[in-house]
Coordinates of C-alpha atoms and ligand atoms in Angstrom, one line a residue:
M1 CA 142.7 39.9 60.6
C2 CA 145.2 41.9 59.0
G3 CA 148.6 44.6 60.2
I4 CA 148.2 48.2 60.0
V5 CA 150.8 50.7 60.5
A6 CA 151.3 54.1 59.7
Y7 CA 153.9 56.9 60.0
L8 CA 153.2 61.0 60.9
G9 CA 156.2 62.7 61.8
S10 CA 160.2 64.4 61.2
R11 CA 162.0 60.5 60.6
E12 CA 161.9 58.6 57.1
A13 CA 159.1 56.3 57.7
Y14 CA 159.5 54.0 55.4
P15 CA 162.2 51.8 57.5
I16 CA 159.8 52.8 60.8
L17 CA 156.6 50.8 58.2
I18 CA 158.9 47.5 57.4
K19 CA 160.1 47.3 60.9
G20 CA 156.3 47.6 62.3
L21 CA 155.1 45.5 59.7
H22 CA 157.4 42.7 60.5
R23 CA 156.4 42.7 63.7
L24 CA 152.3 42.0 63.0
E25 CA 153.0 39.6 60.4
Y26 CA 151.7 36.5 63.1
R27 CA 148.8 39.0 62.2
G28 CA 149.3 37.5 58.4
Y29 CA 151.1 37.3 55.8
D30 CA 149.8 36.2 52.7
S31 CA 150.6 39.4 51.1
A32 CA 151.7 43.0 52.5
G33 CA 151.7 46.9 51.0
V34 CA 153.5 50.2 51.6
A35 CA 152.6 54.5 50.7
V36 CA 154.9 56.9 51.0
I37 CA 154.5 60.5 50.0
N38 CA 157.8 61.9 49.7
E39 CA 159.0 65.7 49.6
A40 CA 157.7 66.3 46.2
G41 CA 154.1 65.2 46.8
D42 CA 154.6 62.0 44.9
L43 CA 152.4 58.8 46.0
N44 CA 154.5 56.4 46.0
I45 CA 153.0 52.4 46.8
Y46 CA 154.7 49.1 46.5
K47 CA 152.6 45.8 47.2
A48 CA 153.8 42.0 47.3
V49 CA 152.0 38.7 47.4
G50 CA 153.6 37.1 50.2
K51 CA 155.5 37.3 53.2
V52 CA 156.6 41.9 54.2
A53 CA 160.2 40.1 53.5
N54 CA 158.8 40.1 49.4
L55 CA 157.7 43.3 49.6
E56 CA 161.1 44.4 51.0
Q57 CA 162.8 42.9 47.8
V58 CA 159.7 44.6 45.7
A59 CA 160.7 48.1 47.3
A60 CA 164.6 48.0 46.8
G61 CA 166.0 50.7 44.7
H62 CA 163.3 53.2 44.2
D63 CA 161.9 55.8 46.3
C64 CA 161.0 55.0 49.3
S65 CA 161.7 58.8 51.2
G66 CA 159.2 60.3 53.0
T67 CA 158.0 61.5 56.1
I68 CA 154.0 60.0 56.2
G69 CA 153.5 56.7 55.2
I70 CA 151.1 53.6 55.4
A71 CA 151.2 50.0 55.4
H72 CA 149.8 46.5 55.5
T73 CA 150.6 43.0 56.2
R74 CA 147.0 40.9 54.9
W75 CA 146.0 37.8 55.1
A76 CA 142.5 37.4 53.1
T77 CA 139.1 38.6 53.7
H78 CA 137.7 39.5 50.4
G79 CA 139.1 38.2 47.5
V80 CA 141.7 36.2 47.3
P81 CA 145.5 36.9 48.1
N82 CA 147.2 38.7 44.6
E83 CA 148.7 41.8 43.9
A84 CA 145.8 44.1 43.1
N85 CA 143.7 43.1 47.0
A86 CA 147.3 44.0 48.2
H87 CA 146.8 47.0 50.7
P88 CA 147.2 49.8 50.7
H89 CA 144.6 50.4 48.0
L90 CA 143.9 54.0 45.6
S91 CA 140.6 55.9 45.7
Q92 CA 139.6 57.2 42.0
S93 CA 141.2 60.1 41.4
G94 CA 144.9 58.3 43.1
E95 CA 144.9 61.1 45.8
L96 CA 143.8 59.6 48.7
T97 CA 145.3 56.3 49.6
M98 CA 144.1 53.3 52.6
V99 CA 145.0 50.7 54.8
H100 CA 142.1 48.4 56.9
N101 CA 142.0 45.2 58.8
G102 CA 138.4 44.5 59.2
I103 CA 135.3 43.1 57.1
I104 CA 132.4 45.4 55.6
E105 CA 129.4 43.7 55.7
N106 CA 127.6 46.0 53.6
A107 CA 130.0 46.2 50.6
S108 CA 128.5 44.8 47.9
P109 CA 125.5 46.9 48.2
L110 CA 127.6 50.3 48.5
R111 CA 130.2 49.1 45.6
N112 CA 126.6 48.7 43.6
Q113 CA 126.0 52.5 44.2
L114 CA 129.5 53.6 43.7
K115 CA 129.3 51.7 40.3
E116 CA 125.9 53.9 39.5
K117 CA 128.2 57.1 40.5
G118 CA 130.6 55.9 38.3
F119 CA 133.2 54.8 40.4
T120 CA 135.5 51.8 39.1
F121 CA 137.4 49.2 40.9
R122 CA 140.3 47.9 40.3
S123 CA 140.3 45.0 43.7
D124 CA 137.6 42.5 44.5
T125 CA 138.3 43.7 48.3
D126 CA 136.3 46.2 50.8
T127 CA 138.5 47.9 51.7
E128 CA 138.7 49.6 47.9
V129 CA 134.9 49.9 48.5
L130 CA 135.5 52.2 52.0
L131 CA 138.1 54.4 49.9
Q132 CA 135.7 55.0 46.9
L133 CA 133.2 55.8 49.5
I134 CA 135.3 58.8 51.3
E135 CA 136.0 60.4 48.0
Y136 CA 133.2 60.5 46.6
T137 CA 131.7 61.5 50.4
Q138 CA 134.9 64.3 50.3
K139 CA 134.6 65.2 46.5
K140 CA 130.5 66.1 46.2
H141 CA 130.1 67.8 50.2
G142 CA 133.6 69.8 49.9
V143 CA 134.5 69.0 53.2
D144 CA 138.1 67.8 54.3
L145 CA 139.3 64.5 55.1
V146 CA 139.0 63.5 58.8
C147 CA 134.9 64.3 57.8
A148 CA 134.2 62.3 55.0
V149 CA 135.5 59.3 57.1
R150 CA 133.6 59.8 59.7
S151 CA 130.4 60.0 57.7
S152 CA 131.8 57.0 55.3
L153 CA 132.0 55.0 58.4
K154 CA 128.5 56.2 59.5
K155 CA 127.2 54.3 56.6
V156 CA 129.4 50.4 57.0
I157 CA 128.4 47.5 59.3
G158 CA 131.0 45.6 60.2
A159 CA 134.7 46.4 61.6
Y160 CA 137.5 48.1 60.8
A161 CA 140.8 49.6 61.6
I162 CA 141.9 52.4 59.1
A163 CA 144.5 54.9 58.0
V164 CA 144.0 56.6 55.4
I165 CA 146.4 60.0 54.1
D166 CA 146.2 62.2 50.8
R167 CA 148.1 63.0 48.6
K168 CA 147.0 66.9 48.8
D169 CA 147.6 67.1 52.2
P170 CA 151.0 65.2 53.4
G171 CA 150.8 66.4 56.6
T172 CA 147.4 64.4 57.6
L173 CA 146.5 60.5 58.6
V174 CA 143.4 60.0 59.3
A175 CA 142.1 56.6 61.3
A176 CA 139.3 55.2 63.5
R177 CA 138.0 52.1 64.7
K178 CA 135.5 49.3 65.3
G179 CA 135.8 46.1 66.4
S180 CA 139.4 45.9 65.3
P181 CA 142.6 47.4 66.9
L182 CA 144.1 50.2 66.6
A183 CA 146.8 52.1 68.9
V184 CA 148.4 55.4 68.7
G185 CA 152.4 56.1 69.9
L186 CA 152.8 59.6 71.0
G187 CA 156.7 60.8 70.2
E188 CA 158.4 63.8 70.4
A189 CA 156.6 66.5 72.0
N190 CA 153.4 64.6 71.4
C191 CA 153.4 65.9 68.0
E192 CA 155.0 62.8 65.7
F193 CA 152.8 59.4 65.4
F194 CA 152.9 55.7 65.1
L195 CA 150.0 53.6 64.3
A196 CA 149.9 50.0 65.0
S197 CA 147.6 47.0 64.8
D198 CA 148.5 46.0 68.5
A199 CA 151.9 48.0 70.7
S200 CA 154.7 45.8 68.8
P201 CA 155.4 48.3 66.8
L202 CA 155.9 50.9 68.7
A203 CA 158.5 49.4 70.6
G204 CA 162.1 51.3 70.7
Y205 CA 160.4 54.8 69.5
T206 CA 157.5 55.4 72.2
N207 CA 156.1 53.7 75.3
K208 CA 153.0 56.8 74.9
V209 CA 150.2 55.0 73.6
V210 CA 146.9 56.2 72.8
Y211 CA 144.2 53.3 72.8
I212 CA 141.5 53.9 69.6
N213 CA 138.4 53.4 71.4
D214 CA 134.9 52.1 68.9
E215 CA 133.4 54.3 67.0
E216 CA 136.2 57.3 67.2
V217 CA 138.3 59.1 64.7
V218 CA 141.5 60.6 65.5
E219 CA 142.8 63.0 63.0
L220 CA 146.6 63.9 63.8
R221 CA 148.7 66.9 62.2
R222 CA 151.9 67.3 61.7
G223 CA 152.6 69.7 64.6
E224 CA 150.0 69.4 66.6
E225 CA 148.3 67.1 69.6
P226 CA 145.8 64.3 68.0
A227 CA 142.5 64.8 67.9
I228 CA 139.5 62.5 68.9
T229 CA 135.8 62.2 67.9
N230 CA 133.5 60.5 67.6
L231 CA 131.3 59.5 64.2
N232 CA 129.9 62.8 65.5
A233 CA 132.4 64.7 65.7
D234 CA 131.8 65.3 69.6
K235 CA 135.1 66.4 71.0
V236 CA 136.9 62.8 72.6
D237 CA 139.0 63.3 75.7
V238 CA 143.2 61.8 74.5
R239 CA 143.9 59.1 76.7
A240 CA 147.6 58.1 76.8
K241 CA 149.4 55.2 78.4
E242 CA 152.5 54.5 79.4
I243 CA 153.3 51.0 78.7
D244 CA 156.2 48.2 78.8
I245 CA 157.0 46.6 75.8
D246 CA 159.0 43.2 75.6
V247 CA 160.5 43.3 72.3
N248 CA 161.1 39.0 72.5
M249 CA 157.4 38.5 72.8
L250 CA 155.8 41.1 71.0
D251 CA 155.4 39.1 68.0
K252 CA 152.4 36.4 69.9
G253 CA 150.8 39.7 71.0
G254 CA 152.4 39.6 74.6
F255 CA 151.8 35.8 75.7
P256 CA 154.8 32.9 75.7
H257 CA 154.1 31.2 73.4
F258 CA 151.6 31.0 69.6
M259 CA 149.8 28.4 71.2
L260 CA 148.1 30.1 74.1
K261 CA 148.2 33.3 72.2
E262 CA 145.6 31.6 69.8
I263 CA 143.7 29.8 73.0
F264 CA 143.5 33.1 74.4
D265 CA 141.9 35.0 70.6
Q266 CA 139.1 32.2 70.5
P267 CA 136.6 34.6 72.5
A268 CA 137.3 36.9 69.6
V269 CA 137.9 34.7 67.1
L270 CA 135.2 33.3 67.6
R271 CA 132.9 36.4 67.5
D272 CA 134.2 37.1 64.0
C273 CA 133.4 33.2 62.2
M274 CA 129.6 34.3 63.3
R275 CA 129.8 37.8 62.9
G276 CA 127.3 38.6 59.6
R277 CA 126.3 34.9 59.4
L278 CA 124.6 34.4 62.9
L279 CA 121.7 37.1 63.7
P280 CA 120.2 36.3 66.6
S281 CA 117.9 39.2 66.6
H282 CA 116.8 38.2 62.6
H283 CA 116.3 34.4 63.7
R284 CA 118.6 33.8 60.9
I285 CA 121.4 32.0 60.3
I286 CA 122.8 34.1 56.4
L287 CA 125.7 31.4 54.5
S288 CA 126.3 32.6 51.4
A289 CA 127.3 28.7 50.2
V290 CA 123.5 27.1 51.1
T291 CA 122.0 30.2 50.1
E292 CA 123.8 29.8 46.4
H293 CA 123.3 26.0 46.6
R294 CA 120.5 25.0 49.1
E295 CA 118.8 22.3 46.1
E296 CA 122.4 20.6 45.7
L297 CA 122.4 21.0 49.6
I298 CA 119.2 19.9 51.1
H299 CA 119.3 17.3 47.9
A300 CA 122.3 15.5 48.7
R301 CA 122.2 11.6 48.8
R302 CA 125.2 12.1 51.0
F303 CA 127.8 13.8 52.5
I304 CA 130.9 13.0 53.0
M305 CA 133.9 14.7 55.2
V306 CA 137.3 14.0 54.2
S307 CA 140.1 15.7 56.3
C308 CA 143.3 15.1 59.0
G309 CA 144.4 15.3 61.7
T310 CA 142.6 17.7 64.6
S311 CA 140.5 19.3 61.0
W312 CA 139.4 15.2 61.2
H313 CA 138.3 15.9 64.6
A314 CA 136.2 18.8 64.0
A315 CA 134.7 16.3 61.3
L316 CA 133.2 13.9 63.5
I317 CA 131.6 16.4 65.9
G318 CA 130.6 17.9 62.4
K319 CA 128.4 14.0 61.1
Q320 CA 126.6 14.3 64.3
L321 CA 125.4 18.0 64.1
I322 CA 124.0 17.2 60.3
E323 CA 123.2 14.0 61.0
Q324 CA 120.9 15.7 63.8
F325 CA 119.6 19.1 62.2
C326 CA 119.3 18.5 58.4
R327 CA 118.7 14.2 58.8
I328 CA 121.6 13.4 55.5
P329 CA 123.3 10.2 56.3
V330 CA 127.2 11.2 56.8
E331 CA 130.7 9.6 56.3
V332 CA 132.9 10.6 57.6
A333 CA 136.8 9.8 56.6
Y334 CA 140.5 10.9 56.8
A335 CA 141.8 12.4 53.3
S336 CA 144.4 10.0 52.7
E337 CA 142.3 7.0 53.1
F338 CA 139.6 8.2 50.9
R339 CA 142.0 8.8 48.0
Y340 CA 143.5 5.3 47.7
S341 CA 140.4 4.4 48.5
D342 CA 138.6 3.3 45.1
P343 CA 135.5 5.3 47.2
V344 CA 132.3 5.2 45.9
V345 CA 131.7 8.8 45.4
G346 CA 129.5 10.8 42.7
P347 CA 126.7 13.4 41.3
G348 CA 124.5 13.7 44.5
D349 CA 127.5 13.8 46.9
V350 CA 128.1 16.5 48.7
V351 CA 132.0 15.9 49.7
F352 CA 133.4 18.2 52.3
A353 CA 137.0 19.1 53.0
L354 CA 138.2 20.7 55.9
S355 CA 141.0 22.2 56.4
Q356 CA 142.7 24.8 58.7
S357 CA 145.6 25.8 56.3
G358 CA 143.7 24.6 52.6
E359 CA 147.3 23.0 51.7
T360 CA 147.1 20.0 52.8
A361 CA 147.9 17.9 50.2
D362 CA 145.7 14.1 51.5
T363 CA 142.8 16.4 51.3
L364 CA 143.5 18.6 48.4
S365 CA 144.1 14.5 46.3
A366 CA 141.0 13.6 48.1
I367 CA 138.7 15.8 46.7
Q368 CA 140.3 15.8 43.6
L369 CA 139.0 12.8 43.0
A370 CA 136.2 13.7 44.8
S371 CA 135.3 15.8 41.8
E372 CA 136.5 13.9 38.9
R373 CA 133.6 11.6 40.2
G374 CA 131.5 14.1 39.6
A375 CA 130.6 15.2 43.5
M376 CA 130.1 18.8 44.6
V377 CA 132.9 19.6 47.2
F378 CA 132.2 21.8 49.8
G379 CA 135.6 23.2 51.2
I380 CA 135.9 24.4 55.0
V381 CA 139.0 26.3 55.5
N382 CA 141.0 29.2 57.0
A383 CA 143.2 30.9 54.7
V384 CA 141.7 32.3 52.0
G385 CA 142.8 31.7 49.0
S386 CA 144.6 28.7 49.7
S387 CA 144.3 25.6 47.4
I388 CA 141.8 23.7 49.4
A389 CA 140.0 26.6 48.4
R390 CA 140.5 27.3 45.2
A391 CA 139.7 23.5 44.3
S392 CA 136.2 23.9 45.9
D393 CA 133.3 24.4 43.7
T394 CA 131.7 26.5 47.4
G395 CA 132.1 27.2 50.7
T396 CA 132.3 28.6 54.1
Y397 CA 135.8 30.0 55.0
I398 CA 136.2 30.0 59.4
H399 CA 137.9 33.5 59.7
V400 CA 139.6 33.2 62.5
G401 CA 142.9 34.7 61.3
P402 CA 146.3 33.0 60.9
E403 CA 147.0 30.2 63.2
I404 CA 150.7 29.7 63.8
G405 CA 151.3 27.4 66.8
V406 CA 151.5 23.9 65.0
A407 CA 149.3 22.0 67.3
S408 CA 145.8 23.9 66.2
T409 CA 143.2 25.2 68.8
K410 CA 141.4 28.0 67.6
A411 CA 140.7 26.8 64.2
F412 CA 139.2 23.7 65.7
T413 CA 136.7 25.1 67.0
G414 CA 136.2 27.6 63.9
Q415 CA 135.3 24.8 62.4
T416 CA 133.1 23.4 64.9
T417 CA 131.4 26.8 65.1
V418 CA 131.0 27.0 61.4
L419 CA 129.5 23.0 60.9
T420 CA 127.0 24.4 64.1
M421 CA 125.6 27.3 61.8
L422 CA 125.8 25.2 58.5
A423 CA 124.0 22.1 60.0
L424 CA 121.2 25.0 61.7
A425 CA 121.1 26.5 58.3
I426 CA 120.8 23.5 56.7
G427 CA 118.2 21.7 58.5
W428 CA 116.3 24.7 58.1
E429 CA 116.0 25.4 54.3
K430 CA 115.4 21.4 54.9
G431 CA 112.7 22.0 56.9
T432 CA 114.1 19.0 59.4
V433 CA 114.6 21.0 62.3
S434 CA 112.1 23.2 64.7
E435 CA 111.7 26.6 65.1
S436 CA 112.0 26.4 68.9
L437 CA 115.2 24.3 68.1
Y438 CA 116.9 27.2 65.9
L439 CA 115.8 29.5 67.7
E440 CA 117.5 28.2 70.8
A441 CA 120.5 27.3 68.7
L442 CA 120.7 30.5 67.8
E443 CA 120.3 32.3 71.1
A444 CA 123.1 29.2 72.5
L445 CA 125.6 29.5 69.8
E446 CA 125.9 33.3 70.2
Q447 CA 126.8 33.2 74.2
I448 CA 129.7 30.2 73.2
P449 CA 132.6 33.0 72.8
D450 CA 131.8 34.9 76.2
Q451 CA 131.8 31.3 77.8
I452 CA 134.6 30.7 76.5
A453 CA 135.8 33.3 78.3
R454 CA 135.1 32.1 81.2
I455 CA 137.0 29.0 81.0
L456 CA 140.3 30.7 80.0
E457 CA 139.7 32.7 83.7
K458 CA 140.9 28.9 84.9
D459 CA 143.8 29.3 83.5
D460 CA 146.0 29.4 86.6
E461 CA 144.0 26.4 88.1
I462 CA 144.7 24.3 85.3
K463 CA 148.0 25.6 85.0
A464 CA 148.6 24.3 89.0
L465 CA 146.9 20.9 88.1
A466 CA 149.1 20.0 85.2
Q467 CA 152.2 20.1 87.5
E468 CA 150.7 17.1 89.3
Y469 CA 151.1 15.4 85.1
V470 CA 154.1 16.0 84.0
D471 CA 155.7 12.8 84.8
K472 CA 152.8 10.6 83.2
R473 CA 154.0 8.5 80.2
H474 CA 150.6 8.2 79.1
F475 CA 147.1 8.9 79.5
L476 CA 144.3 7.8 78.5
Y477 CA 141.4 10.7 77.2
L478 CA 137.2 8.9 77.6
G479 CA 133.9 10.8 76.3
R480 CA 130.6 9.8 74.7
G481 CA 127.9 11.3 72.2
M482 CA 129.4 14.9 71.0
N483 CA 132.5 15.0 73.8
Y484 CA 134.1 11.2 72.2
P485 CA 135.6 13.9 69.4
V486 CA 136.9 16.1 71.8
A487 CA 138.9 12.8 73.7
L488 CA 140.2 12.3 70.7
E489 CA 141.4 16.2 70.2
G490 CA 142.8 16.3 73.8
A491 CA 144.7 13.0 73.5
L492 CA 146.0 14.7 70.0
K493 CA 147.1 18.2 71.4
L494 CA 148.8 16.7 74.3
K495 CA 151.3 13.8 72.5
E496 CA 151.9 16.5 70.1
I497 CA 153.5 19.2 72.0
S498 CA 154.4 17.6 75.4
Y499 CA 156.1 14.0 73.8
I500 CA 153.5 12.1 76.1
H501 CA 151.9 8.7 75.1
A502 CA 147.7 9.9 74.4
E503 CA 144.5 7.9 73.6
G504 CA 141.0 8.6 73.0
Y505 CA 138.4 7.2 72.4
P506 CA 134.6 6.2 73.3
A507 CA 134.4 6.1 77.1
A508 CA 132.8 2.9 76.7
E509 CA 134.6 0.9 74.7
M510 CA 136.9 0.8 77.5
K511 CA 136.0 -2.3 79.1
H512 CA 137.0 -3.7 75.7
G513 CA 140.9 -3.8 76.2
P514 CA 142.0 0.1 76.8
I515 CA 140.6 -0.7 80.8
A516 CA 143.8 -3.5 81.1
L517 CA 146.0 -0.6 81.2
V518 CA 144.3 1.4 83.9
D519 CA 146.6 1.5 87.4
E520 CA 147.2 3.9 89.7
D521 CA 150.0 5.2 87.5
M522 CA 147.3 5.9 84.7
P523 CA 145.3 9.8 84.2
V524 CA 142.5 8.8 82.9
V525 CA 140.8 12.3 81.9
F526 CA 137.4 12.5 81.0
L527 CA 134.5 14.3 79.3
A528 CA 132.0 14.7 81.7
T529 CA 129.3 17.3 80.8
H530 CA 126.4 17.5 81.7
H531 CA 124.6 15.7 78.8
N532 CA 122.9 12.6 77.7
L533 CA 125.5 9.5 78.3
Y534 CA 126.3 11.6 81.4
E535 CA 125.2 8.6 83.8
K536 CA 127.0 6.1 81.2
I537 CA 129.9 8.0 81.4
I538 CA 130.1 8.0 85.5
S539 CA 129.8 4.2 85.7
N540 CA 132.5 4.1 83.4
M541 CA 135.0 6.8 85.7
Q542 CA 133.1 4.0 88.8
E543 CA 134.8 1.7 86.9
V544 CA 138.4 3.7 86.8
V545 CA 138.7 4.7 89.8
S546 CA 137.8 0.6 91.1
R547 CA 141.3 0.4 89.9
K548 CA 143.1 3.1 90.4
G549 CA 143.3 5.1 88.3
K550 CA 143.2 8.8 88.3
V551 CA 140.6 10.3 87.2
L552 CA 140.6 14.3 85.9
A553 CA 137.0 15.5 85.1
I554 CA 135.8 18.2 82.9
V555 CA 132.7 19.0 83.9
S556 CA 129.5 21.2 84.1
E557 CA 129.8 24.2 86.8
G558 CA 127.8 22.4 89.6
D559 CA 127.8 19.4 89.2
T560 CA 129.1 17.6 92.7
V561 CA 128.4 14.3 91.3
V562 CA 131.7 14.2 89.6
K563 CA 133.5 15.5 92.3
G564 CA 133.2 13.0 94.6
I565 CA 134.3 10.8 92.3
A566 CA 137.0 12.4 90.2
Q567 CA 141.1 13.5 91.8
H568 CA 140.5 16.4 90.0
V569 CA 137.8 17.9 88.2
I570 CA 137.0 21.8 86.0
E571 CA 134.3 23.0 85.4
V572 CA 132.2 24.5 82.4
P573 CA 129.4 26.4 81.8
H574 CA 126.2 24.6 80.2
T575 CA 125.7 24.6 77.4
P576 CA 123.4 22.1 74.6
N577 CA 124.4 19.2 74.3
Y578 CA 125.3 19.6 70.5
L579 CA 127.3 22.4 71.9
C580 CA 129.3 21.4 74.7
P581 CA 132.0 20.5 72.6
L582 CA 133.3 24.0 72.1
V583 CA 134.0 24.6 75.9
S584 CA 134.9 21.2 76.6
V585 CA 138.2 21.2 74.7
I586 CA 139.8 24.7 76.6
P587 CA 140.9 23.4 79.0
L588 CA 142.5 20.0 77.2
Q589 CA 144.1 22.8 75.2
L590 CA 145.1 24.0 78.4
L591 CA 146.5 21.5 80.5
A592 CA 148.4 20.5 76.8
Y593 CA 150.0 23.9 76.8
H594 CA 151.2 24.2 80.1
I595 CA 152.0 19.9 80.9
A596 CA 154.6 20.5 77.1
V597 CA 155.4 24.4 79.0
A598 CA 155.9 22.5 82.0
K599 CA 158.6 20.3 80.3
G600 CA 160.5 22.9 79.0
L601 CA 159.3 22.1 75.2
N602 CA 159.0 23.7 71.7
V603 CA 155.4 24.0 71.9
D604 CA 155.2 26.4 68.9
Q605 CA 157.5 24.0 66.7
P606 CA 156.7 20.8 68.1
R607 CA 160.0 18.1 67.1
N608 CA 158.7 16.4 63.7
L609 CA 155.8 18.1 62.7
A610 CA 155.0 20.9 60.2
K611 CA 151.6 24.1 60.3
S612 CA 151.0 23.0 57.2
V613 CA 151.4 19.4 55.7
T614 CA 151.9 19.2 51.7
V615 CA 153.6 16.0 51.1
E616 CA 151.3 12.5 51.5
Ligands
M6R1 O1 145.9 22.7 57.3 P1 145.0 21.6 58.5 O2 143.9 22.1 59.3 O3 144.7 20.1 56.3 O4 145.8 20.6 58.8 C1 145.7 19.1 59.3 C2 146.6 17.9 60.0 O5 147.9 18.7 59.3 C3 146.1 19.1 61.7 O6 144.7 19.8 61.7 C4 147.3 19.1 62.5 O7 146.7 17.4 63.3 C5 147.8 20.0 63.7 N1 149.3 19.7 64.0 C6 147.2 19.4 64.8 O8 146.3 20.1 65.5

């Protein structure tokens, strides 16, 4: 997830680009850059690691003049966040410059082909590969920029939103998209153009927007109306829409809070997380870390997972997945306890570090200790180039884009998705998962984003339900098996943003103590999806109801039994048992969110918490 902005018109481009980058900063902020062509035809590019404010400092006092320019704020995917990898990138000749949001999956073979043709590379990015391909095509066939872009895009696999300009032709801007969003704002007489990853940078300039569709290329020429074509150069109608943008909600992509936006991001980002890795049509899961470290993984003595908070809950799910599919024993430890426990860990062990931010101090120390003692460290991290990613021997990024709300949502489902792919990939290599189960799992996992989208349609229903629970002081969350960590996660979500005391338990543990708390004032949230242990969960539910507890149950679609017992039910689609956390957690995220909003609390920045816990 990156943000791109571009401008072509009669105004100074730089202030428009910088303002646009600030509005897109929620999409990523590990580096930023801008390129502007001045009146003399000079191409000036400025880049900085970190936020857009750093870029402004770098560019201050330099020539930023010009009426055409492109800009970018980055969430690193290929290559660590540094200046060389920051966009805009420059072609070999220094004539073309480009920004890109997305992932070019076949960048590696294309890079090799271009190297054979004499191209050299300044960065580790997939973007530079695509740009060099465009330049190669332009020069080899003597075609104009838009033709070269179309022809190059036919050769790439992956997702992109790009904007490219040519120093020799400062009156033309070419952009295209597939899988990554792109909007063109039409200014004066439809001949002034604002281009961006979402409509927010357009606010205040124009409300006339053309949303570019997949595999469309838009050519914007100074003083002319925009021209859109598909990759075969067939003309496409320009479909301008009038939009109404509330400037206050800009950074949140139109949602009132980052947390709600991130909950709703889940179908799209989980597709990103699986893209190029889960290949049901090829009957394969490909994770490069598993390919490269196959022997250490399949012959591991045991796995240990270290993490904190929500990431620790994902690890509890990972333990069940790996033990089921790989038959390798897995221990799950709080990173903060592990580091001071003089752990028995060493060669032959693989220590998995799960972390959204990649900067959690306890987790970082835990893996440093494991590494010193000879274990292999495998990072499952969201933030590319973060400390934990760098301190790991290998790993798999979850690629769910920046998570800004303090309460983790999409990172949890991203971690769970990666853990599922990992367990299946290792199990397949080890021969401990049958072919039929492997294929069933691939197909079922591919359905998950659509199934989550269906649950999100229940948002209004869950919002209405939340009103009934706003005044409660305590909650219990109960689940078994794969749904036990979901109960913990539901309780954590509620307590951290609504300040309501909530406890998660394995449902059968209730009778060993917590049942003493149950009365008519105690809501009990049951994870009662139709999986193994379902009948046992029903018995636990009866025990609560007979003590006047109020039951809210998450059930599988079409369940009639629980409807006769619980006060409220929320249905989720059917999945195999091993995938149920990915759907059953969604209503709990929405429930916590709506209760906190109804209480008038600061959902995105709850008291006493921080997004990245870099202290012990
Ligand atoms: O960045 P990490 O995943 O390492 O963070 C771990 C915890 O601090 C984090 O999950 C925390 O519990 C969240 N606020 C939960 O919503």
